[in-house]
Amino acid sequence: MKKVINVVGMSCGHCVKAVHDALSNKVGVSSVEVDLEKNIAEVDFDETKVTLKELKNEIEELGFGVTDK
Ligand SMILES: [Cu+2]
């Protein structure tokens, strides 16, 4: 399932990489695209292995905010 998560607080390439790597490392995630200008993370994941909430928590643990689209 593909979902777009709005990420608040990303300011540079390091932020993008941090979000990208954290999401990519989750079991069940098959692809991640993070867009700094649009402040979004587009995640393709297997919802039987990981939930959208878990993915959002992962982003929040890095210190960024998430909002629903
Ligand atoms: Cu940054």
mmCIF file of C-alpha atoms and ligand atoms in Angstrom:
data_model
loop_
_atom_site.group_PDB
_atom_site.id
_atom_site.type_symbol
_atom_site.label_atom_id
_atom_site.label_comp_id
_atom_site.label_asym_id
_atom_site.label_seq_id
_atom_site.Cartn_x
_atom_site.Cartn_y
_atom_site.Cartn_z
ATOM 1 C CA MET A 1 0.000 0.000 0.000
ATOM 2 C CA LYS A 2 1.316 3.421 -0.910
ATOM 3 C CA LYS A 3 0.823 6.317 1.481
ATOM 4 C CA VAL A 4 1.961 9.906 1.596
ATOM 5 C CA ILE A 5 3.031 11.228 4.990
ATOM 6 C CA ASN A 6 3.451 14.947 5.536
ATOM 7 C CA VAL A 7 6.681 15.589 7.391
ATOM 8 C CA VAL A 8 7.161 18.826 9.290
ATOM 9 C CA GLY A 9 10.580 20.259 10.048
ATOM 10 C CA MET A 10 12.871 18.889 7.349
ATOM 11 C CA SER A 11 15.356 21.550 6.320
ATOM 12 C CA CYS A 12 18.165 19.929 4.375
ATOM 13 C CA GLY A 13 19.515 16.828 2.718
ATOM 14 C CA HIS A 14 20.546 15.328 6.029
ATOM 15 C CA CYS A 15 16.966 15.463 7.259
ATOM 16 C CA VAL A 16 15.799 13.831 4.044
ATOM 17 C CA LYS A 17 18.377 11.072 4.409
ATOM 18 C CA ALA A 18 17.509 10.519 8.081
ATOM 19 C CA VAL A 19 13.811 10.120 7.281
ATOM 20 C CA HIS A 20 14.515 8.019 4.213
ATOM 21 C CA ASP A 21 16.883 5.655 6.032
ATOM 22 C CA ALA A 22 14.687 5.277 9.107
ATOM 23 C CA LEU A 23 11.661 4.340 7.015
ATOM 24 C CA SER A 24 13.654 2.120 4.656
ATOM 25 C CA ASN A 25 14.968 0.105 7.596
ATOM 26 C CA LYS A 26 11.485 -0.859 8.772
ATOM 27 C CA VAL A 27 10.432 -4.426 8.000
ATOM 28 C CA GLY A 28 7.707 -4.428 5.369
ATOM 29 C CA VAL A 29 8.731 -1.197 3.673
ATOM 30 C CA SER A 30 9.557 -1.727 0.015
ATOM 31 C CA SER A 31 10.216 1.806 -1.181
ATOM 32 C CA VAL A 32 10.569 5.313 0.215
ATOM 33 C CA GLU A 33 10.733 8.646 -1.566
ATOM 34 C CA VAL A 34 11.254 11.782 0.471
ATOM 35 C CA ASP A 35 10.639 15.193 -1.077
ATOM 36 C CA LEU A 36 12.161 18.123 0.781
ATOM 37 C CA GLU A 37 10.302 20.835 -1.134
ATOM 38 C CA LYS A 38 6.906 19.218 -0.743
ATOM 39 C CA ASN A 39 7.693 18.059 2.805
ATOM 40 C CA ILE A 40 6.418 14.590 2.136
ATOM 41 C CA ALA A 41 7.521 11.006 2.452
ATOM 42 C CA GLU A 42 5.910 8.614 0.012
ATOM 43 C CA VAL A 43 6.111 5.120 1.435
ATOM 44 C CA ASP A 44 5.218 1.837 -0.186
ATOM 45 C CA PHE A 45 4.718 -0.810 2.485
ATOM 46 C CA ASP A 46 3.126 -4.133 3.313
ATOM 47 C CA GLU A 47 0.383 -3.288 5.790
ATOM 48 C CA THR A 48 0.430 -6.824 7.202
ATOM 49 C CA LYS A 49 3.990 -6.221 8.410
ATOM 50 C CA VAL A 50 4.046 -2.578 9.444
ATOM 51 C CA THR A 51 1.382 0.038 10.120
ATOM 52 C CA LEU A 52 1.176 3.637 8.996
ATOM 53 C CA LYS A 53 1.193 4.611 12.670
ATOM 54 C CA GLU A 54 4.495 2.816 13.239
ATOM 55 C CA LEU A 55 5.990 4.634 10.270
ATOM 56 C CA LYS A 56 4.803 7.966 11.620
ATOM 57 C CA ASN A 57 6.198 7.144 15.062
ATOM 58 C CA GLU A 58 9.547 6.403 13.452
ATOM 59 C CA ILE A 59 9.595 9.864 11.889
ATOM 60 C CA GLU A 60 8.573 11.503 15.169
ATOM 61 C CA GLU A 61 11.357 9.692 17.007
ATOM 62 C CA LEU A 62 13.802 11.506 14.722
ATOM 63 C CA GLY A 63 12.380 14.799 15.963
ATOM 64 C CA PHE A 64 10.150 15.697 13.021
ATOM 65 C CA GLY A 65 6.431 16.275 13.041
ATOM 66 C CA VAL A 66 3.849 14.415 11.004
ATOM 67 C CA THR A 67 0.444 15.555 9.825
ATOM 68 C CA ASP A 68 -2.300 13.689 8.026
ATOM 69 C CA LYS A 69 -3.017 14.335 4.400
HETATM 70 CU CU CU B 1 18.556 18.847 7.851
#
